mmCIF file of C-alpha atoms in Angstrom:
data_model
loop_
_atom_site.group_PDB
_atom_site.id
_atom_site.type_symbol
_atom_site.label_atom_id
_atom_site.label_comp_id
_atom_site.label_asym_id
_atom_site.label_seq_id
_atom_site.Cartn_x
_atom_site.Cartn_y
_atom_site.Cartn_z
ATOM 1 C CA ALA N 1 21.386 -17.636 0.423
ATOM 2 C CA GLN N 2 18.784 -17.295 3.051
ATOM 3 C CA SER N 3 15.218 -18.013 2.161
ATOM 4 C CA VAL N 4 11.872 -18.002 3.951
ATOM 5 C CA THR N 5 8.914 -20.223 3.191
ATOM 6 C CA GLN N 6 5.405 -19.537 4.463
ATOM 7 C CA LEU N 7 3.163 -22.493 3.945
ATOM 8 C CA GLY N 8 -0.247 -21.470 2.650
ATOM 9 C CA SER N 9 -1.032 -18.163 0.981
ATOM 10 C CA HIS N 10 -4.417 -18.172 2.694
ATOM 11 C CA VAL N 11 -5.425 -19.726 6.019
ATOM 12 C CA SER N 12 -9.055 -19.735 7.148
ATOM 13 C CA VAL N 13 -10.092 -20.412 10.751
ATOM 14 C CA SER N 14 -13.254 -19.977 12.699
ATOM 15 C CA GLU N 15 -13.544 -17.273 15.365
ATOM 16 C CA GLY N 16 -12.343 -18.766 18.644
ATOM 17 C CA ALA N 17 -10.278 -21.459 16.954
ATOM 18 C CA LEU N 18 -6.501 -21.897 17.107
ATOM 19 C CA VAL N 19 -4.428 -19.898 14.654
ATOM 20 C CA LEU N 20 -1.328 -21.551 13.227
ATOM 21 C CA LEU N 21 0.719 -19.796 10.542
ATOM 22 C CA ARG N 22 3.830 -21.664 9.370
ATOM 23 C CA CYS N 23 7.243 -20.244 8.631
ATOM 24 C CA ASN N 24 10.409 -22.136 7.744
ATOM 25 C CA TYR N 25 13.776 -20.612 7.056
ATOM 26 C CA SER N 26 16.969 -21.907 5.479
ATOM 27 C CA SER N 27 20.110 -21.226 7.452
ATOM 28 C CA SER N 28 22.758 -23.174 9.180
ATOM 29 C CA VAL N 29 23.256 -20.348 11.651
ATOM 30 C CA PRO N 30 20.246 -19.316 13.812
ATOM 31 C CA PRO N 31 19.166 -15.911 12.516
ATOM 32 C CA TYR N 32 17.018 -13.161 13.849
ATOM 33 C CA LEU N 33 13.355 -13.922 12.963
ATOM 34 C CA PHE N 34 10.342 -11.637 12.764
ATOM 35 C CA TRP N 35 6.652 -11.790 12.231
ATOM 36 C CA TYR N 36 4.896 -8.697 10.902
ATOM 37 C CA VAL N 37 1.191 -8.056 10.431
ATOM 38 C CA GLN N 38 -0.414 -5.902 7.734
ATOM 39 C CA TYR N 39 -4.013 -4.814 8.184
ATOM 40 C CA PRO N 40 -5.922 -3.807 5.019
ATOM 41 C CA ASN N 41 -4.610 -0.600 3.434
ATOM 42 C CA GLN N 42 -1.916 -0.139 6.111
ATOM 43 C CA GLY N 43 1.832 -0.582 6.437
ATOM 44 C CA LEU N 44 3.487 -3.505 8.206
ATOM 45 C CA GLN N 45 3.915 -3.547 11.982
ATOM 46 C CA LEU N 46 6.003 -5.833 14.124
ATOM 47 C CA LEU N 47 4.197 -8.634 15.937
ATOM 48 C CA LEU N 48 7.196 -10.266 17.557
ATOM 49 C CA LYS N 49 10.821 -11.071 17.074
ATOM 50 C CA TYR N 50 13.347 -13.796 17.982
ATOM 51 C CA THR N 51 16.844 -12.633 18.805
ATOM 52 C CA SER N 52 18.452 -15.792 20.272
ATOM 53 C CA ALA N 53 17.134 -15.315 23.776
ATOM 54 C CA ALA N 54 14.032 -17.349 24.772
ATOM 55 C CA THR N 55 12.825 -19.731 22.100
ATOM 56 C CA LEU N 56 9.163 -19.019 22.849
ATOM 57 C CA VAL N 57 8.498 -15.422 21.948
ATOM 58 C CA LYS N 58 5.394 -13.540 22.970
ATOM 59 C CA GLY N 59 4.107 -10.663 20.839
ATOM 60 C CA ILE N 60 1.256 -8.232 20.684
ATOM 61 C CA ASN N 61 -2.449 -9.154 20.436
ATOM 62 C CA GLY N 62 -1.986 -12.558 22.082
ATOM 63 C CA PHE N 63 0.302 -13.988 19.411
ATOM 64 C CA GLU N 64 3.367 -16.057 20.092
ATOM 65 C CA ALA N 65 5.968 -17.997 18.092
ATOM 66 C CA GLU N 66 8.350 -20.741 18.960
ATOM 67 C CA PHE N 67 11.830 -21.002 17.454
ATOM 68 C CA LYS N 68 12.751 -24.606 16.671
ATOM 69 C CA LYS N 69 16.334 -24.895 15.409
ATOM 70 C CA SER N 70 16.079 -28.585 14.596
ATOM 71 C CA GLU N 71 13.069 -27.891 12.323
ATOM 72 C CA THR N 72 14.292 -24.483 11.099
ATOM 73 C CA SER N 73 10.830 -23.206 11.916
ATOM 74 C CA PHE N 74 9.254 -20.197 13.574
ATOM 75 C CA HIS N 75 5.515 -20.816 13.468
ATOM 76 C CA LEU N 76 3.087 -18.186 14.709
ATOM 77 C CA THR N 77 0.176 -19.205 16.931
ATOM 78 C CA LYS N 78 -2.729 -17.716 18.796
ATOM 79 C CA PRO N 79 -4.998 -19.821 20.986
ATOM 80 C CA SER N 80 -8.268 -18.190 20.040
ATOM 81 C CA ALA N 81 -8.838 -16.185 16.856
ATOM 82 C CA HIS N 82 -10.736 -12.897 16.883
ATOM 83 C CA MET N 83 -12.324 -11.192 13.874
ATOM 84 C CA SER N 84 -9.828 -8.373 14.347
ATOM 85 C CA ASP N 85 -6.974 -10.763 13.523
ATOM 86 C CA ALA N 86 -7.984 -10.824 9.882
ATOM 87 C CA ALA N 87 -4.912 -9.493 8.157
ATOM 88 C CA GLU N 88 -1.866 -10.579 6.147
ATOM 89 C CA TYR N 89 1.090 -11.974 8.097
ATOM 90 C CA PHE N 90 4.693 -11.938 6.960
ATOM 91 C CA CYS N 91 7.636 -13.892 8.304
ATOM 92 C CA ALA N 92 11.116 -12.440 7.804
ATOM 93 C CA VAL N 93 14.656 -13.502 8.599
ATOM 94 C CA SER N 94 17.849 -11.552 9.036
ATOM 95 C CA ASP N 95 21.316 -12.990 9.208
ATOM 96 C CA GLN N 96 23.248 -11.558 12.154
ATOM 97 C CA GLY N 97 25.119 -8.518 10.939
ATOM 98 C CA ASN N 98 23.108 -8.216 7.704
ATOM 99 C CA TYR N 99 21.097 -5.031 7.415
ATOM 100 C CA GLN N 100 18.449 -6.558 5.201
ATOM 101 C CA LEU N 101 15.488 -8.811 5.833
ATOM 102 C CA ILE N 102 14.503 -11.758 3.668
ATOM 103 C CA TRP N 103 10.721 -11.927 3.416
ATOM 104 C CA GLY N 104 8.251 -14.742 3.080
ATOM 105 C CA ALA N 105 5.474 -14.326 0.552
ATOM 106 C CA GLY N 106 2.856 -13.696 3.240
ATOM 107 C CA THR N 107 -0.176 -15.572 4.548
ATOM 108 C CA LYS N 108 -3.580 -14.042 4.504
ATOM 109 C CA LEU N 109 -5.522 -15.007 7.610
ATOM 110 C CA ILE N 110 -9.298 -15.202 7.173
ATOM 111 C CA ILE N 111 -11.536 -15.406 10.219
ATOM 112 C CA LYS N 112 -14.952 -17.054 9.765
ATOM 113 C CA PRO N 113 -17.753 -15.939 12.102
ATOM 114 C CA ILE S 1 6.542 10.956 17.241
ATOM 115 C CA ALA S 2 5.436 10.384 13.616
ATOM 116 C CA GLY S 3 7.836 7.525 12.799
ATOM 117 C CA ILE S 4 7.881 7.267 9.024
ATOM 118 C CA THR S 5 5.779 9.436 6.744
ATOM 119 C CA GLN S 6 5.280 8.852 3.031
ATOM 120 C CA ALA S 7 3.819 11.132 0.420
ATOM 121 C CA PRO S 8 1.641 11.085 -1.550
ATOM 122 C CA THR S 9 -0.817 8.553 -0.145
ATOM 123 C CA SER S 10 -1.885 7.627 -3.634
ATOM 124 C CA GLN S 11 -1.189 8.817 -7.149
ATOM 125 C CA ILE S 12 -2.412 8.121 -10.667
ATOM 126 C CA LEU S 13 0.322 8.790 -13.174
ATOM 127 C CA ALA S 14 0.500 8.758 -16.971
ATOM 128 C CA ALA S 15 3.080 6.457 -18.468
ATOM 129 C CA GLY S 16 6.287 8.238 -19.330
ATOM 130 C CA ARG S 17 5.966 10.830 -16.558
ATOM 131 C CA ARG S 18 8.568 11.311 -13.861
ATOM 132 C CA MET S 19 7.483 10.779 -10.255
ATOM 133 C CA THR S 20 9.187 11.070 -6.884
ATOM 134 C CA LEU S 21 7.802 9.282 -3.832
ATOM 135 C CA ARG S 22 8.833 10.955 -0.588
ATOM 136 C CA CYS S 23 9.851 9.245 2.645
ATOM 137 C CA THR S 24 10.900 10.869 5.881
ATOM 138 C CA GLN S 25 11.663 9.340 9.224
ATOM 139 C CA ASP S 26 12.196 11.007 12.614
ATOM 140 C CA MET S 27 13.799 8.138 14.484
ATOM 141 C CA ARG S 28 17.356 8.880 13.389
ATOM 142 C CA HIS S 29 17.722 5.433 11.964
ATOM 143 C CA ASN S 30 20.767 5.005 9.795
ATOM 144 C CA ALA S 31 19.330 2.444 7.374
ATOM 145 C CA MET S 32 16.345 2.982 5.072
ATOM 146 C CA TYR S 33 14.638 0.831 2.435
ATOM 147 C CA TRP S 34 12.175 1.005 -0.358
ATOM 148 C CA TYR S 35 9.909 -1.971 -1.123
ATOM 149 C CA ARG S 36 7.168 -2.617 -3.599
ATOM 150 C CA GLN S 37 4.270 -4.901 -2.716
ATOM 151 C CA ASP S 38 2.336 -6.710 -5.497
ATOM 152 C CA LEU S 39 -0.435 -9.235 -5.053
ATOM 153 C CA GLY S 40 1.026 -12.753 -4.739
ATOM 154 C CA LEU S 41 4.644 -11.535 -4.766
ATOM 155 C CA GLY S 42 4.989 -10.261 -1.215
ATOM 156 C CA LEU S 43 7.541 -7.552 -0.530
ATOM 157 C CA ARG S 44 10.427 -6.928 -2.881
ATOM 158 C CA LEU S 45 13.326 -4.690 -2.084
ATOM 159 C CA ILE S 46 13.957 -1.927 -4.633
ATOM 160 C CA HIS S 47 16.826 0.052 -3.134
ATOM 161 C CA TYR S 48 18.345 0.511 0.287
ATOM 162 C CA SER S 49 20.673 2.852 2.088
ATOM 163 C CA ASN S 50 22.771 1.720 5.062
ATOM 164 C CA THR S 51 23.779 5.238 5.978
ATOM 165 C CA ALA S 52 23.444 8.789 4.659
ATOM 166 C CA GLY S 53 25.467 9.250 1.520
ATOM 167 C CA THR S 54 25.338 5.586 0.437
ATOM 168 C CA THR S 55 22.771 3.588 -1.470
ATOM 169 C CA GLY S 56 22.500 0.069 -2.837
ATOM 170 C CA LYS S 57 20.396 -1.938 -5.274
ATOM 171 C CA GLY S 58 17.889 -4.447 -4.092
ATOM 172 C CA GLU S 59 16.048 -7.238 -5.846
ATOM 173 C CA VAL S 60 14.144 -5.079 -8.385
ATOM 174 C CA PRO S 61 16.025 -1.796 -8.898
ATOM 175 C CA ASP S 62 15.435 -1.253 -12.666
ATOM 176 C CA GLY S 63 13.502 1.896 -13.468
ATOM 177 C CA TYR S 64 14.016 3.383 -10.008
ATOM 178 C CA SER S 65 16.604 5.636 -8.430
ATOM 179 C CA VAL S 66 17.175 6.839 -4.881
ATOM 180 C CA SER S 67 19.286 9.362 -3.043
ATOM 181 C CA ARG S 68 20.208 9.751 0.643
ATOM 182 C CA ALA S 69 21.420 13.295 1.180
ATOM 183 C CA ASN S 70 20.690 13.193 4.916
ATOM 184 C CA THR S 71 19.631 10.787 7.638
ATOM 185 C CA ASP S 72 15.900 11.549 7.551
ATOM 186 C CA ASP S 73 14.942 11.574 3.874
ATOM 187 C CA PHE S 74 15.035 8.799 1.294
ATOM 188 C CA PRO S 75 13.131 9.744 -1.899
ATOM 189 C CA LEU S 76 12.380 7.185 -4.624
ATOM 190 C CA THR S 77 12.263 8.401 -8.213
ATOM 191 C CA LEU S 78 10.665 6.828 -11.244
ATOM 192 C CA ALA S 79 12.340 8.587 -14.174
ATOM 193 C CA SER S 80 9.842 7.454 -16.784
ATOM 194 C CA ALA S 81 6.915 5.517 -15.297
ATOM 195 C CA VAL S 82 5.621 2.348 -16.942
ATOM 196 C CA PRO S 83 2.397 0.407 -16.183
ATOM 197 C CA SER S 84 4.389 -2.437 -14.623
ATOM 198 C CA GLN S 85 5.403 -0.038 -11.860
ATOM 199 C CA THR S 86 1.778 0.055 -10.649
ATOM 200 C CA SER S 87 2.152 -1.085 -7.076
ATOM 201 C CA VAL S 88 2.051 -0.158 -3.433
ATOM 202 C CA TYR S 89 5.362 1.287 -2.290
ATOM 203 C CA PHE S 90 6.570 1.090 1.278
ATOM 204 C CA CYS S 91 9.428 2.913 2.879
ATOM 205 C CA ALA S 92 11.062 1.413 5.962
ATOM 206 C CA SER S 93 13.929 2.204 8.325
ATOM 207 C CA SER S 94 16.009 0.417 10.881
ATOM 208 C CA ASP S 95 18.713 1.096 13.414
ATOM 209 C CA SER S 96 21.431 -1.213 12.213
ATOM 210 C CA GLY S 97 23.545 -0.283 15.196
ATOM 211 C CA ALA S 98 21.049 -2.122 17.457
ATOM 212 C CA GLY S 99 22.116 -5.359 15.769
ATOM 213 C CA VAL S 100 18.679 -6.857 15.338
ATOM 214 C CA ASN S 101 17.550 -4.899 12.272
ATOM 215 C CA GLU S 102 13.907 -4.580 13.192
ATOM 216 C CA GLN S 103 12.386 -2.562 10.398
ATOM 217 C CA PHE S 104 9.729 0.137 10.858
ATOM 218 C CA PHE S 105 7.341 0.823 7.995
ATOM 219 C CA GLY S 106 5.548 3.827 6.645
ATOM 220 C CA PRO S 107 1.867 3.702 5.602
ATOM 221 C CA GLY S 108 2.648 3.224 1.899
ATOM 222 C CA THR S 109 1.981 4.959 -1.388
ATOM 223 C CA ARG S 110 -0.425 3.426 -3.828
ATOM 224 C CA LEU S 111 0.767 4.213 -7.391
ATOM 225 C CA THR S 112 -1.143 3.551 -10.543
ATOM 226 C CA VAL S 113 0.562 4.061 -13.877
ATOM 227 C CA LEU S 114 -1.789 4.271 -16.874
#
């Protein structure tokens, strides 16, 4: 069965520093991969998605993620953190043809002034 | 375009009472989902519906029921609420015909069972 692992329930970075949120999946077949963001007291919204086209995927708000099949990873990065990036981030994976998403436990991003 | 609406926004409920959380989408998506979100546990799927008239059980279905009479609405019912059902509930939908299964989320319902 598919699973998703997000390393670190909390990640703290200084404003202006690099953001790196890690996501690894378990699958022998490259799936569809997603990053969602949840701001406080809101629902989840899609940041970006990988659908077997380009391995480097650009999303909203300056975020991007790179699909690495050999490492079964889909880490999320942003070159320079802003205070407004403080939120919880979820990685999710879907097997092709499966209607459901398998979710990681989430990583709370904390931005230090 | 509203996307997905959920009602109520929040509710405090006495244990043993019946409660229905409402979810409506205007995107004509065929698939809909109910999740609960608890601190440290991420999102857990309660029930889903791949198309109107069909429903399925997710990871944590006990104590909950759903119906899907039409494409737009997917209500979640707690027949007899218990304190462990205190959570934030999210409804989501997707167009499974698009193949990618990107899910769109509602704003959530915060439920407290006392």
